[in-house]
Protein backbone atom coordinates (compact mmCIF):
# COMPACT_ATOMS: atom_id res chain seq x y z
CA UNK A 1 0.00 0.00 0.00
CA UNK A 2 1.30 3.45 -0.95
CA UNK A 3 1.39 6.29 1.54
CA UNK A 4 -1.14 8.28 -0.50
CA UNK A 5 -3.54 5.35 -0.12
CA UNK A 6 -2.91 5.28 3.63
CA UNK A 7 -3.72 8.99 3.84
CA UNK A 8 -6.97 8.43 1.95
CA UNK A 9 -7.79 5.42 4.15
CA UNK A 10 -7.16 7.51 7.27
CA UNK A 11 -9.52 10.23 6.11
CA UNK A 12 -12.27 7.71 5.41
CA UNK A 13 -11.78 6.01 8.79
CA UNK A 14 -11.94 9.34 10.62
CA UNK A 15 -15.05 10.31 8.65
CA UNK A 16 -16.79 7.09 9.65
CA UNK A 17 -15.77 7.36 13.31
CA UNK A 18 -16.84 11.01 13.25
CA UNK A 19 -20.37 9.86 12.39
CA UNK A 20 -20.56 8.34 15.88
CA UNK A 21 -18.25 10.58 17.93
CA UNK A 22 -19.08 14.28 17.68
CA UNK A 23 -16.54 17.09 17.75
CA UNK A 24 -13.40 15.22 18.81
CA UNK A 25 -11.47 15.39 15.54
CA UNK A 26 -8.07 16.18 17.06
CA UNK A 27 -8.32 13.44 19.68
CA UNK A 28 -9.55 10.92 17.09
CA UNK A 29 -6.62 11.76 14.81
CA UNK A 30 -4.24 11.04 17.69
CA UNK A 31 -5.94 7.71 18.45
CA UNK A 32 -5.66 6.68 14.81
CA UNK A 33 -2.02 7.81 14.75
CA UNK A 34 -1.30 5.55 17.72
CA UNK A 35 -2.94 2.60 15.95
CA UNK A 36 -1.13 3.23 12.65
CA UNK A 37 2.12 3.45 14.61
CA UNK A 38 1.44 -0.02 16.01
CA UNK A 39 0.93 1.11 19.60
CA UNK A 40 -1.64 1.00 22.37
CA UNK A 41 -3.59 4.02 23.60
CA UNK A 42 -4.83 5.03 27.04
CA UNK A 43 -7.97 7.18 27.03
CA UNK A 44 -8.11 9.01 30.36
CA UNK A 45 -10.99 11.37 31.00
CA UNK A 46 -14.22 11.81 32.92
CA UNK A 47 -17.13 9.35 32.50
CA UNK A 48 -19.57 9.83 29.65
CA UNK A 49 -17.22 11.49 27.15
CA UNK A 50 -17.45 8.80 24.41
CA UNK A 51 -14.25 6.88 25.20
CA UNK A 52 -15.94 3.51 24.85
CA UNK A 53 -17.90 4.65 21.80
CA UNK A 54 -14.70 5.81 20.12
CA UNK A 55 -12.97 2.48 20.73
CA UNK A 56 -15.87 0.47 19.33
CA UNK A 57 -16.23 2.81 16.36
CA UNK A 58 -12.55 2.47 15.45
CA UNK A 59 -12.82 -1.33 15.62
CA UNK A 60 -15.83 -1.26 13.29
CA UNK A 61 -14.29 1.22 10.83
CA UNK A 62 -11.01 -0.71 10.71
CA UNK A 63 -12.77 -4.06 10.31
CA UNK A 64 -11.17 -5.53 13.43
CA UNK A 65 -12.67 -8.09 15.76
CA UNK A 66 -13.68 -6.18 18.90
CA UNK A 67 -14.01 -7.30 22.49
CA UNK A 68 -14.58 -5.36 25.66
CA UNK A 69 -13.48 -6.27 29.18
CA UNK A 70 -14.97 -4.35 32.08
CA UNK A 71 -12.16 -4.27 34.63
CA UNK A 72 -13.35 -4.84 38.19
CA UNK A 73 -11.58 -5.53 41.51
CA UNK A 74 -12.42 -9.26 41.34
CA UNK A 75 -11.16 -9.77 37.75
CA UNK A 76 -8.49 -12.48 37.50
CA UNK A 77 -5.65 -12.65 34.95
CA UNK A 78 -7.19 -15.80 33.46
CA UNK A 79 -10.40 -13.85 32.83
CA UNK A 80 -8.39 -11.77 30.34
CA UNK A 81 -5.79 -14.15 28.93
CA UNK A 82 -7.73 -17.42 29.03
CA UNK A 83 -7.17 -20.71 30.88
CA UNK A 84 -6.99 -24.46 30.47
CA UNK A 85 -10.28 -26.26 31.10
CA UNK A 86 -10.95 -29.97 31.30
CA UNK A 87 -12.67 -31.50 28.27
CA UNK A 88 -14.64 -34.44 29.62
CA UNK A 89 -15.40 -35.75 26.13
CA UNK A 90 -11.73 -36.18 25.20
CA UNK A 91 -10.44 -36.55 28.78
CA UNK A 92 -7.84 -33.80 28.40
CA UNK A 93 -7.19 -30.18 29.25
CA UNK A 94 -7.68 -27.72 26.40
CA UNK A 95 -6.91 -24.03 26.26
CA UNK A 96 -9.88 -21.72 26.12
CA UNK A 97 -8.70 -18.31 24.81
CA UNK A 98 -9.72 -15.22 26.73
CA UNK A 99 -11.03 -11.95 25.30
CA UNK A 100 -7.48 -10.70 24.71
CA UNK A 101 -7.37 -12.85 21.57
CA UNK A 102 -8.92 -10.22 19.33
CA UNK A 103 -7.97 -7.42 16.96
CA UNK A 104 -8.90 -4.51 19.22
CA UNK A 105 -9.47 -4.93 22.94
CA UNK A 106 -11.20 -2.28 25.02
CA UNK A 107 -9.82 -2.50 28.55
CA UNK A 108 -12.52 -0.45 30.24
CA UNK A 109 -11.53 1.25 33.52
CA UNK A 110 -8.16 -0.45 33.68
CA UNK A 111 -7.37 1.29 36.98
CA UNK A 112 -10.17 -0.62 38.77
CA UNK A 113 -8.55 -4.04 38.59
CA UNK A 114 -5.73 -5.34 40.83
CA UNK A 115 -2.08 -5.01 39.74
CA UNK A 116 -1.80 -8.75 38.98
CA UNK A 117 -4.49 -8.53 36.30
CA UNK A 118 -3.10 -5.25 34.99
CA UNK A 119 0.34 -6.87 34.67
CA UNK A 120 -1.07 -9.83 32.73
CA UNK A 121 -2.64 -7.46 30.20
CA UNK A 122 0.41 -5.21 29.89
CA UNK A 123 2.72 -8.20 29.42
CA UNK A 124 0.59 -9.34 26.50
CA UNK A 125 0.63 -5.82 25.06
CA UNK A 126 4.43 -5.77 25.09
CA UNK A 127 5.20 -9.35 24.06
CA UNK A 128 2.19 -9.92 21.75
CA UNK A 129 1.72 -13.34 23.26
CA UNK A 130 0.12 -15.10 26.22
CA UNK A 131 1.84 -17.73 28.37
CA UNK A 132 -0.42 -20.02 30.39
CA UNK A 133 0.95 -22.96 32.36
CA UNK A 134 4.18 -22.94 30.41
CA UNK A 135 2.57 -22.84 26.98
CA UNK A 136 2.83 -19.75 24.76
CA UNK A 137 0.04 -18.63 22.45
CA UNK A 138 0.61 -15.78 19.94
CA UNK A 139 -1.93 -12.98 19.75
CA UNK A 140 -3.62 -11.99 16.48
CA UNK A 141 -1.91 -9.51 14.16
CA UNK A 142 -2.66 -6.65 14.26
CA UNK A 143 -3.46 -6.45 17.98
CA UNK A 144 -4.23 -3.20 19.79
CA UNK A 145 -5.46 -2.21 23.22
CA UNK A 146 -7.50 0.91 23.87
CA UNK A 147 -7.72 1.26 27.64
CA UNK A 148 -9.85 3.75 29.55
CA UNK A 149 -9.30 5.26 32.98
CA UNK A 150 -11.28 7.83 34.94
CA UNK A 151 -9.30 10.53 36.77
CA UNK A 152 -11.97 10.67 39.51
CA UNK A 153 -13.31 8.27 42.14
CA UNK A 154 -9.92 7.00 43.24
CA UNK A 155 -11.40 5.00 46.11
CA UNK A 156 -11.00 1.30 45.37
CA UNK A 157 -8.78 1.85 42.33
CA UNK A 158 -5.27 0.69 41.47
CA UNK A 159 -3.56 3.49 39.51
CA UNK A 160 -1.06 2.26 36.95
CA UNK A 161 2.55 2.83 38.08
CA UNK A 162 4.84 4.85 35.85
CA UNK A 163 6.60 1.76 34.48
CA UNK A 164 3.27 0.38 33.23
CA UNK A 165 2.00 3.72 31.93
CA UNK A 166 5.17 3.78 29.84
CA UNK A 167 3.85 0.79 27.87
CA UNK A 168 1.13 2.93 26.32
CA UNK A 169 2.29 4.83 23.27
CA UNK A 170 -0.19 7.67 23.87
CA UNK A 171 -2.42 8.96 26.64
CA UNK A 172 -5.30 11.04 25.31
CA UNK A 173 -8.16 12.98 26.88
CA UNK A 174 -11.34 13.91 25.01
CA UNK A 175 -12.59 16.79 27.17
CA UNK A 176 -16.12 18.11 27.47
CA UNK A 177 -17.91 19.09 24.26
CA UNK A 178 -19.00 22.61 23.44
CA UNK A 179 -22.68 23.52 23.72
CA UNK A 180 -23.08 23.18 19.94
CA UNK A 181 -21.37 19.76 19.92
CA UNK A 182 -23.48 18.53 22.82
CA UNK A 183 -26.64 19.58 21.03
CA UNK A 184 -25.42 17.74 17.92
CA UNK A 185 -25.09 14.58 20.05
CA UNK A 186 -28.69 14.95 21.17
CA UNK A 187 -29.92 15.76 17.65
CA UNK A 188 -28.26 12.69 16.16
CA UNK A 189 -29.71 10.49 18.88
CA UNK A 190 -33.23 11.70 18.14
CA UNK A 191 -32.80 11.33 14.39
CA UNK A 192 -31.61 7.71 14.45
CA UNK A 193 -34.30 6.65 16.98
CA UNK A 194 -32.13 4.01 18.62
CA UNK A 195 -29.35 3.93 21.19
CA UNK A 196 -27.03 1.65 19.23
CA UNK A 197 -24.68 3.10 16.64
CA UNK A 198 -23.12 1.15 13.79
CA UNK A 199 -20.08 2.31 11.82
CA UNK A 200 -19.46 0.74 8.43
CA UNK A 201 -16.06 -0.87 7.84
CA UNK A 202 -13.56 0.96 5.66
CA UNK A 203 -10.88 -1.75 5.65
CA UNK A 204 -10.01 -5.01 7.40
CA UNK A 205 -7.19 -6.45 9.48
CA UNK A 206 -5.04 -7.13 6.42
CA UNK A 207 -5.61 -3.59 5.14
CA UNK A 208 -4.62 -2.09 8.51
CA UNK A 209 -1.50 -4.21 8.60
CA UNK A 210 -0.55 -3.04 5.10
CA UNK A 211 -1.12 0.58 6.17
CA UNK A 212 1.10 0.11 9.22
CA UNK A 213 3.84 -1.33 7.04
CA UNK A 214 3.54 1.63 4.67
CA UNK A 215 3.94 4.08 7.57
CA UNK A 216 7.35 2.51 8.20
CA UNK A 217 8.53 4.08 4.91
CA UNK A 218 7.79 7.68 5.94
CA UNK A 219 10.82 9.96 5.52
CA UNK A 220 12.27 11.32 8.77
CA UNK A 221 15.10 13.82 8.50
CA UNK A 222 17.93 13.52 11.01
CA UNK A 223 17.11 16.97 12.37
CA UNK A 224 13.58 15.84 13.23
CA UNK A 225 14.84 12.67 14.88
CA UNK A 226 17.32 14.69 16.93
CA UNK A 227 14.48 17.07 17.85
CA UNK A 228 12.57 14.13 19.37
CA UNK A 229 15.65 13.18 21.38
CA UNK A 230 16.16 16.77 22.54
CA UNK A 231 12.57 17.05 23.75
CA UNK A 232 12.74 13.81 25.74
CA UNK A 233 16.13 14.74 27.19
CA UNK A 234 14.87 18.17 28.22
CA UNK A 235 12.14 16.60 30.36
CA UNK A 236 14.81 14.76 32.36
CA UNK A 237 16.68 17.99 33.11
CA UNK A 238 13.62 19.98 34.18
CA UNK A 239 13.84 21.06 37.82
CA UNK A 240 10.16 20.24 38.38
CA UNK A 241 10.60 16.60 37.41
CA UNK A 242 11.61 13.56 39.43
CA UNK A 243 11.63 11.15 36.48
CA UNK A 244 11.64 12.33 32.87
CA UNK A 245 10.68 10.59 29.65
CA UNK A 246 12.69 7.47 28.86
CA UNK A 247 14.13 6.57 25.44
CA UNK A 248 10.87 4.70 24.89
CA UNK A 249 9.25 8.13 25.05
CA UNK A 250 11.39 9.63 22.30
CA UNK A 251 10.75 6.51 20.20
CA UNK A 252 6.99 6.80 20.72
CA UNK A 253 7.24 10.47 19.80
CA UNK A 254 8.97 9.68 16.52
CA UNK A 255 6.75 6.73 15.56
CA UNK A 256 3.54 8.60 16.31
CA UNK A 257 4.76 11.69 14.43
CA UNK A 258 5.29 9.52 11.33
CA UNK A 259 1.74 8.21 11.46
CA UNK A 260 0.38 11.69 12.17
CA UNK A 261 2.20 13.04 9.10
CA UNK A 262 0.53 10.42 6.92
CA UNK A 263 -2.89 11.30 8.34
CA UNK A 264 -2.18 14.90 7.36
CA UNK A 265 -1.35 13.80 3.81
CA UNK A 266 2.46 13.93 3.83
CA UNK A 267 5.12 11.28 3.28
CA UNK A 268 7.67 13.10 5.46
CA UNK A 269 7.67 14.37 9.05
CA UNK A 270 7.93 18.06 9.93
CA UNK A 271 8.57 19.48 13.43
CA UNK A 272 4.91 20.49 13.70
CA UNK A 273 3.97 16.78 13.61
CA UNK A 274 6.24 16.16 16.57
CA UNK A 275 4.74 19.10 18.46
CA UNK A 276 1.19 17.89 17.77
CA UNK A 277 1.82 14.50 19.41
CA UNK A 278 4.33 15.57 22.07
CA UNK A 279 1.93 15.95 25.01
CA UNK A 280 0.05 12.63 24.43
CA UNK A 281 3.33 10.79 23.83
CA UNK A 282 5.44 12.21 26.69
CA UNK A 283 3.28 13.64 29.48
CA UNK A 284 2.31 10.28 31.05
CA UNK A 285 5.98 9.25 31.19
CA UNK A 286 6.91 12.17 33.47
CA UNK A 287 6.80 12.11 37.27
CA UNK A 288 6.47 15.58 38.78
CA UNK A 289 7.90 16.41 42.19
CA UNK A 290 5.19 15.79 44.84
CA UNK A 291 5.45 19.24 46.37
CA UNK A 292 4.47 20.80 43.03
CA UNK A 293 1.13 19.01 42.69
CA UNK A 294 -0.54 21.79 44.70
CA UNK A 295 0.61 24.25 42.04
CA UNK A 296 -1.12 22.28 39.24
CA UNK A 297 2.19 21.24 37.69
CA UNK A 298 1.64 18.12 35.59
CA UNK A 299 3.48 16.16 32.95
CA UNK A 300 1.54 18.07 30.30
CA UNK A 301 2.67 21.47 31.61
CA UNK A 302 6.27 20.24 31.66
CA UNK A 303 6.03 19.07 28.03
CA UNK A 304 4.51 22.37 26.93
CA UNK A 305 7.31 24.26 28.67
CA UNK A 306 9.90 22.05 27.00
CA UNK A 307 8.29 22.65 23.59
CA UNK A 308 8.73 26.37 24.15
CA UNK A 309 12.34 26.05 25.28
CA UNK A 310 13.88 23.53 22.86
CA UNK A 311 14.81 25.10 19.50
CA UNK A 312 12.75 23.85 16.56
CA UNK A 313 14.71 22.54 13.55
CA UNK A 314 14.73 25.29 10.89
CA UNK A 315 14.50 23.07 7.81
CA UNK A 316 13.39 19.57 6.95
CA UNK A 317 14.66 17.61 3.98
CA UNK A 318 11.77 16.62 1.74
CA UNK A 319 9.47 19.43 2.82
CA UNK A 320 9.75 21.02 -0.63
CA UNK A 321 8.38 17.95 -2.40
GROMACS .gro file of C-alpha atoms in nm:
model
  321
    1UNK     CA    1   0.000   0.000   0.000
    2UNK     CA    2   0.130   0.345  -0.095
    3UNK     CA    3   0.139   0.629   0.154
    4UNK     CA    4  -0.114   0.828  -0.050
    5UNK     CA    5  -0.354   0.535  -0.012
    6UNK     CA    6  -0.291   0.528   0.363
    7UNK     CA    7  -0.372   0.899   0.384
    8UNK     CA    8  -0.697   0.843   0.195
    9UNK     CA    9  -0.779   0.542   0.415
   10UNK     CA   10  -0.716   0.751   0.727
   11UNK     CA   11  -0.952   1.023   0.611
   12UNK     CA   12  -1.227   0.771   0.541
   13UNK     CA   13  -1.178   0.601   0.879
   14UNK     CA   14  -1.194   0.934   1.062
   15UNK     CA   15  -1.505   1.031   0.865
   16UNK     CA   16  -1.679   0.709   0.965
   17UNK     CA   17  -1.577   0.736   1.331
   18UNK     CA   18  -1.684   1.101   1.325
   19UNK     CA   19  -2.037   0.986   1.239
   20UNK     CA   20  -2.056   0.834   1.588
   21UNK     CA   21  -1.825   1.058   1.793
   22UNK     CA   22  -1.908   1.428   1.768
   23UNK     CA   23  -1.654   1.709   1.775
   24UNK     CA   24  -1.340   1.522   1.881
   25UNK     CA   25  -1.147   1.539   1.554
   26UNK     CA   26  -0.807   1.618   1.706
   27UNK     CA   27  -0.832   1.344   1.968
   28UNK     CA   28  -0.955   1.092   1.709
   29UNK     CA   29  -0.662   1.176   1.481
   30UNK     CA   30  -0.424   1.104   1.769
   31UNK     CA   31  -0.594   0.771   1.845
   32UNK     CA   32  -0.566   0.668   1.481
   33UNK     CA   33  -0.202   0.781   1.475
   34UNK     CA   34  -0.130   0.555   1.772
   35UNK     CA   35  -0.294   0.260   1.595
   36UNK     CA   36  -0.113   0.323   1.265
   37UNK     CA   37   0.212   0.345   1.461
   38UNK     CA   38   0.144  -0.002   1.601
   39UNK     CA   39   0.093   0.111   1.960
   40UNK     CA   40  -0.164   0.100   2.237
   41UNK     CA   41  -0.359   0.402   2.360
   42UNK     CA   42  -0.483   0.503   2.704
   43UNK     CA   43  -0.797   0.718   2.703
   44UNK     CA   44  -0.811   0.901   3.036
   45UNK     CA   45  -1.099   1.137   3.100
   46UNK     CA   46  -1.422   1.181   3.292
   47UNK     CA   47  -1.713   0.935   3.250
   48UNK     CA   48  -1.957   0.983   2.965
   49UNK     CA   49  -1.722   1.149   2.715
   50UNK     CA   50  -1.745   0.880   2.441
   51UNK     CA   51  -1.425   0.688   2.520
   52UNK     CA   52  -1.594   0.351   2.485
   53UNK     CA   53  -1.790   0.465   2.180
   54UNK     CA   54  -1.470   0.581   2.012
   55UNK     CA   55  -1.297   0.248   2.073
   56UNK     CA   56  -1.587   0.047   1.933
   57UNK     CA   57  -1.623   0.281   1.636
   58UNK     CA   58  -1.255   0.247   1.545
   59UNK     CA   59  -1.282  -0.133   1.562
   60UNK     CA   60  -1.583  -0.126   1.329
   61UNK     CA   61  -1.429   0.122   1.083
   62UNK     CA   62  -1.101  -0.071   1.071
   63UNK     CA   63  -1.277  -0.406   1.031
   64UNK     CA   64  -1.117  -0.553   1.343
   65UNK     CA   65  -1.267  -0.809   1.576
   66UNK     CA   66  -1.368  -0.618   1.890
   67UNK     CA   67  -1.401  -0.730   2.249
   68UNK     CA   68  -1.458  -0.536   2.566
   69UNK     CA   69  -1.348  -0.627   2.918
   70UNK     CA   70  -1.497  -0.435   3.208
   71UNK     CA   71  -1.216  -0.427   3.463
   72UNK     CA   72  -1.335  -0.484   3.819
   73UNK     CA   73  -1.158  -0.553   4.151
   74UNK     CA   74  -1.242  -0.926   4.134
   75UNK     CA   75  -1.116  -0.977   3.775
   76UNK     CA   76  -0.849  -1.248   3.750
   77UNK     CA   77  -0.565  -1.265   3.495
   78UNK     CA   78  -0.719  -1.580   3.346
   79UNK     CA   79  -1.040  -1.385   3.283
   80UNK     CA   80  -0.839  -1.177   3.034
   81UNK     CA   81  -0.579  -1.415   2.893
   82UNK     CA   82  -0.773  -1.742   2.903
   83UNK     CA   83  -0.717  -2.071   3.088
   84UNK     CA   84  -0.699  -2.446   3.047
   85UNK     CA   85  -1.028  -2.626   3.110
   86UNK     CA   86  -1.095  -2.997   3.130
   87UNK     CA   87  -1.267  -3.150   2.827
   88UNK     CA   88  -1.464  -3.444   2.962
   89UNK     CA   89  -1.540  -3.575   2.613
   90UNK     CA   90  -1.173  -3.618   2.520
   91UNK     CA   91  -1.044  -3.655   2.878
   92UNK     CA   92  -0.784  -3.380   2.840
   93UNK     CA   93  -0.719  -3.018   2.925
   94UNK     CA   94  -0.768  -2.772   2.640
   95UNK     CA   95  -0.691  -2.403   2.626
   96UNK     CA   96  -0.988  -2.172   2.612
   97UNK     CA   97  -0.870  -1.831   2.481
   98UNK     CA   98  -0.972  -1.522   2.673
   99UNK     CA   99  -1.103  -1.195   2.530
  100UNK     CA  100  -0.748  -1.070   2.471
  101UNK     CA  101  -0.737  -1.285   2.157
  102UNK     CA  102  -0.892  -1.022   1.933
  103UNK     CA  103  -0.797  -0.742   1.696
  104UNK     CA  104  -0.890  -0.451   1.922
  105UNK     CA  105  -0.947  -0.493   2.294
  106UNK     CA  106  -1.120  -0.228   2.502
  107UNK     CA  107  -0.982  -0.250   2.855
  108UNK     CA  108  -1.252  -0.045   3.024
  109UNK     CA  109  -1.153   0.125   3.352
  110UNK     CA  110  -0.816  -0.045   3.368
  111UNK     CA  111  -0.737   0.129   3.698
  112UNK     CA  112  -1.017  -0.062   3.877
  113UNK     CA  113  -0.855  -0.404   3.859
  114UNK     CA  114  -0.573  -0.534   4.083
  115UNK     CA  115  -0.208  -0.501   3.974
  116UNK     CA  116  -0.180  -0.875   3.898
  117UNK     CA  117  -0.449  -0.853   3.630
  118UNK     CA  118  -0.310  -0.525   3.499
  119UNK     CA  119   0.034  -0.687   3.467
  120UNK     CA  120  -0.107  -0.983   3.273
  121UNK     CA  121  -0.264  -0.746   3.020
  122UNK     CA  122   0.041  -0.521   2.989
  123UNK     CA  123   0.272  -0.820   2.942
  124UNK     CA  124   0.059  -0.934   2.650
  125UNK     CA  125   0.063  -0.582   2.506
  126UNK     CA  126   0.443  -0.577   2.509
  127UNK     CA  127   0.520  -0.935   2.406
  128UNK     CA  128   0.219  -0.992   2.175
  129UNK     CA  129   0.172  -1.334   2.326
  130UNK     CA  130   0.012  -1.510   2.622
  131UNK     CA  131   0.184  -1.773   2.837
  132UNK     CA  132  -0.042  -2.002   3.039
  133UNK     CA  133   0.095  -2.296   3.236
  134UNK     CA  134   0.418  -2.294   3.041
  135UNK     CA  135   0.257  -2.284   2.698
  136UNK     CA  136   0.283  -1.975   2.476
  137UNK     CA  137   0.004  -1.863   2.245
  138UNK     CA  138   0.061  -1.578   1.994
  139UNK     CA  139  -0.193  -1.298   1.975
  140UNK     CA  140  -0.362  -1.199   1.648
  141UNK     CA  141  -0.191  -0.951   1.416
  142UNK     CA  142  -0.266  -0.665   1.426
  143UNK     CA  143  -0.346  -0.645   1.798
  144UNK     CA  144  -0.423  -0.320   1.979
  145UNK     CA  145  -0.546  -0.221   2.322
  146UNK     CA  146  -0.750   0.091   2.387
  147UNK     CA  147  -0.772   0.126   2.764
  148UNK     CA  148  -0.985   0.375   2.955
  149UNK     CA  149  -0.930   0.526   3.298
  150UNK     CA  150  -1.128   0.783   3.494
  151UNK     CA  151  -0.930   1.053   3.677
  152UNK     CA  152  -1.197   1.067   3.951
  153UNK     CA  153  -1.331   0.827   4.214
  154UNK     CA  154  -0.992   0.700   4.324
  155UNK     CA  155  -1.140   0.500   4.611
  156UNK     CA  156  -1.100   0.130   4.537
  157UNK     CA  157  -0.878   0.185   4.233
  158UNK     CA  158  -0.527   0.069   4.147
  159UNK     CA  159  -0.356   0.349   3.951
  160UNK     CA  160  -0.106   0.226   3.695
  161UNK     CA  161   0.255   0.283   3.808
  162UNK     CA  162   0.484   0.485   3.585
  163UNK     CA  163   0.660   0.176   3.448
  164UNK     CA  164   0.327   0.038   3.323
  165UNK     CA  165   0.200   0.372   3.193
  166UNK     CA  166   0.517   0.378   2.984
  167UNK     CA  167   0.385   0.079   2.787
  168UNK     CA  168   0.113   0.293   2.632
  169UNK     CA  169   0.229   0.483   2.327
  170UNK     CA  170  -0.019   0.767   2.387
  171UNK     CA  171  -0.242   0.896   2.664
  172UNK     CA  172  -0.530   1.104   2.531
  173UNK     CA  173  -0.816   1.298   2.688
  174UNK     CA  174  -1.134   1.391   2.501
  175UNK     CA  175  -1.259   1.679   2.717
  176UNK     CA  176  -1.612   1.811   2.747
  177UNK     CA  177  -1.791   1.909   2.426
  178UNK     CA  178  -1.900   2.261   2.344
  179UNK     CA  179  -2.268   2.352   2.372
  180UNK     CA  180  -2.308   2.318   1.994
  181UNK     CA  181  -2.137   1.976   1.992
  182UNK     CA  182  -2.348   1.853   2.282
  183UNK     CA  183  -2.664   1.958   2.103
  184UNK     CA  184  -2.542   1.774   1.792
  185UNK     CA  185  -2.509   1.458   2.005
  186UNK     CA  186  -2.869   1.495   2.117
  187UNK     CA  187  -2.992   1.576   1.765
  188UNK     CA  188  -2.826   1.269   1.616
  189UNK     CA  189  -2.971   1.049   1.888
  190UNK     CA  190  -3.323   1.170   1.814
  191UNK     CA  191  -3.280   1.133   1.439
  192UNK     CA  192  -3.161   0.771   1.445
  193UNK     CA  193  -3.430   0.665   1.698
  194UNK     CA  194  -3.213   0.401   1.862
  195UNK     CA  195  -2.935   0.393   2.119
  196UNK     CA  196  -2.703   0.165   1.923
  197UNK     CA  197  -2.468   0.310   1.664
  198UNK     CA  198  -2.312   0.115   1.379
  199UNK     CA  199  -2.008   0.231   1.182
  200UNK     CA  200  -1.946   0.074   0.843
  201UNK     CA  201  -1.606  -0.087   0.784
  202UNK     CA  202  -1.356   0.096   0.566
  203UNK     CA  203  -1.088  -0.175   0.565
  204UNK     CA  204  -1.001  -0.501   0.740
  205UNK     CA  205  -0.719  -0.645   0.948
  206UNK     CA  206  -0.504  -0.713   0.642
  207UNK     CA  207  -0.561  -0.359   0.514
  208UNK     CA  208  -0.462  -0.209   0.851
  209UNK     CA  209  -0.150  -0.421   0.860
  210UNK     CA  210  -0.055  -0.304   0.510
  211UNK     CA  211  -0.112   0.058   0.617
  212UNK     CA  212   0.110   0.011   0.922
  213UNK     CA  213   0.384  -0.133   0.704
  214UNK     CA  214   0.354   0.163   0.467
  215UNK     CA  215   0.394   0.408   0.757
  216UNK     CA  216   0.735   0.251   0.820
  217UNK     CA  217   0.853   0.408   0.491
  218UNK     CA  218   0.779   0.768   0.594
  219UNK     CA  219   1.082   0.996   0.552
  220UNK     CA  220   1.227   1.132   0.877
  221UNK     CA  221   1.510   1.382   0.850
  222UNK     CA  222   1.793   1.352   1.101
  223UNK     CA  223   1.711   1.697   1.237
  224UNK     CA  224   1.358   1.584   1.323
  225UNK     CA  225   1.484   1.267   1.488
  226UNK     CA  226   1.732   1.469   1.693
  227UNK     CA  227   1.448   1.707   1.785
  228UNK     CA  228   1.257   1.413   1.937
  229UNK     CA  229   1.565   1.318   2.138
  230UNK     CA  230   1.616   1.677   2.254
  231UNK     CA  231   1.257   1.705   2.375
  232UNK     CA  232   1.274   1.381   2.574
  233UNK     CA  233   1.613   1.474   2.719
  234UNK     CA  234   1.487   1.817   2.822
  235UNK     CA  235   1.214   1.660   3.036
  236UNK     CA  236   1.481   1.476   3.236
  237UNK     CA  237   1.668   1.799   3.311
  238UNK     CA  238   1.362   1.998   3.418
  239UNK     CA  239   1.384   2.106   3.782
  240UNK     CA  240   1.016   2.024   3.838
  241UNK     CA  241   1.060   1.660   3.741
  242UNK     CA  242   1.161   1.356   3.943
  243UNK     CA  243   1.163   1.115   3.648
  244UNK     CA  244   1.164   1.233   3.287
  245UNK     CA  245   1.068   1.059   2.965
  246UNK     CA  246   1.269   0.747   2.886
  247UNK     CA  247   1.413   0.657   2.544
  248UNK     CA  248   1.087   0.470   2.489
  249UNK     CA  249   0.925   0.813   2.505
  250UNK     CA  250   1.139   0.963   2.230
  251UNK     CA  251   1.075   0.651   2.020
  252UNK     CA  252   0.699   0.680   2.072
  253UNK     CA  253   0.724   1.047   1.980
  254UNK     CA  254   0.897   0.968   1.652
  255UNK     CA  255   0.675   0.673   1.556
  256UNK     CA  256   0.354   0.860   1.631
  257UNK     CA  257   0.476   1.169   1.443
  258UNK     CA  258   0.529   0.952   1.133
  259UNK     CA  259   0.174   0.821   1.146
  260UNK     CA  260   0.038   1.169   1.217
  261UNK     CA  261   0.220   1.304   0.910
  262UNK     CA  262   0.053   1.042   0.692
  263UNK     CA  263  -0.289   1.130   0.834
  264UNK     CA  264  -0.218   1.490   0.736
  265UNK     CA  265  -0.135   1.380   0.381
  266UNK     CA  266   0.246   1.393   0.383
  267UNK     CA  267   0.512   1.128   0.328
  268UNK     CA  268   0.767   1.310   0.546
  269UNK     CA  269   0.767   1.437   0.905
  270UNK     CA  270   0.793   1.806   0.993
  271UNK     CA  271   0.857   1.948   1.343
  272UNK     CA  272   0.491   2.049   1.370
  273UNK     CA  273   0.397   1.678   1.361
  274UNK     CA  274   0.624   1.616   1.657
  275UNK     CA  275   0.474   1.910   1.846
  276UNK     CA  276   0.119   1.789   1.777
  277UNK     CA  277   0.182   1.450   1.941
  278UNK     CA  278   0.433   1.557   2.207
  279UNK     CA  279   0.193   1.595   2.501
  280UNK     CA  280   0.005   1.263   2.443
  281UNK     CA  281   0.333   1.079   2.383
  282UNK     CA  282   0.544   1.221   2.669
  283UNK     CA  283   0.328   1.364   2.948
  284UNK     CA  284   0.231   1.028   3.105
  285UNK     CA  285   0.598   0.925   3.119
  286UNK     CA  286   0.691   1.217   3.347
  287UNK     CA  287   0.680   1.211   3.727
  288UNK     CA  288   0.647   1.558   3.878
  289UNK     CA  289   0.790   1.641   4.219
  290UNK     CA  290   0.519   1.579   4.484
  291UNK     CA  291   0.545   1.924   4.637
  292UNK     CA  292   0.447   2.080   4.303
  293UNK     CA  293   0.113   1.901   4.269
  294UNK     CA  294  -0.054   2.179   4.470
  295UNK     CA  295   0.061   2.425   4.204
  296UNK     CA  296  -0.112   2.228   3.924
  297UNK     CA  297   0.219   2.124   3.769
  298UNK     CA  298   0.164   1.812   3.559
  299UNK     CA  299   0.348   1.616   3.295
  300UNK     CA  300   0.154   1.807   3.030
  301UNK     CA  301   0.267   2.147   3.161
  302UNK     CA  302   0.627   2.024   3.166
  303UNK     CA  303   0.603   1.907   2.803
  304UNK     CA  304   0.451   2.237   2.693
  305UNK     CA  305   0.731   2.426   2.867
  306UNK     CA  306   0.990   2.205   2.700
  307UNK     CA  307   0.829   2.265   2.359
  308UNK     CA  308   0.873   2.637   2.415
  309UNK     CA  309   1.234   2.605   2.528
  310UNK     CA  310   1.388   2.353   2.286
  311UNK     CA  311   1.481   2.510   1.950
  312UNK     CA  312   1.275   2.385   1.656
  313UNK     CA  313   1.471   2.254   1.355
  314UNK     CA  314   1.473   2.529   1.089
  315UNK     CA  315   1.450   2.307   0.781
  316UNK     CA  316   1.339   1.957   0.695
  317UNK     CA  317   1.466   1.761   0.398
  318UNK     CA  318   1.177   1.662   0.174
  319UNK     CA  319   0.947   1.943   0.282
  320UNK     CA  320   0.975   2.102  -0.063
  321UNK     CA  321   0.838   1.795  -0.240
   0.00000   0.00000   0.00000
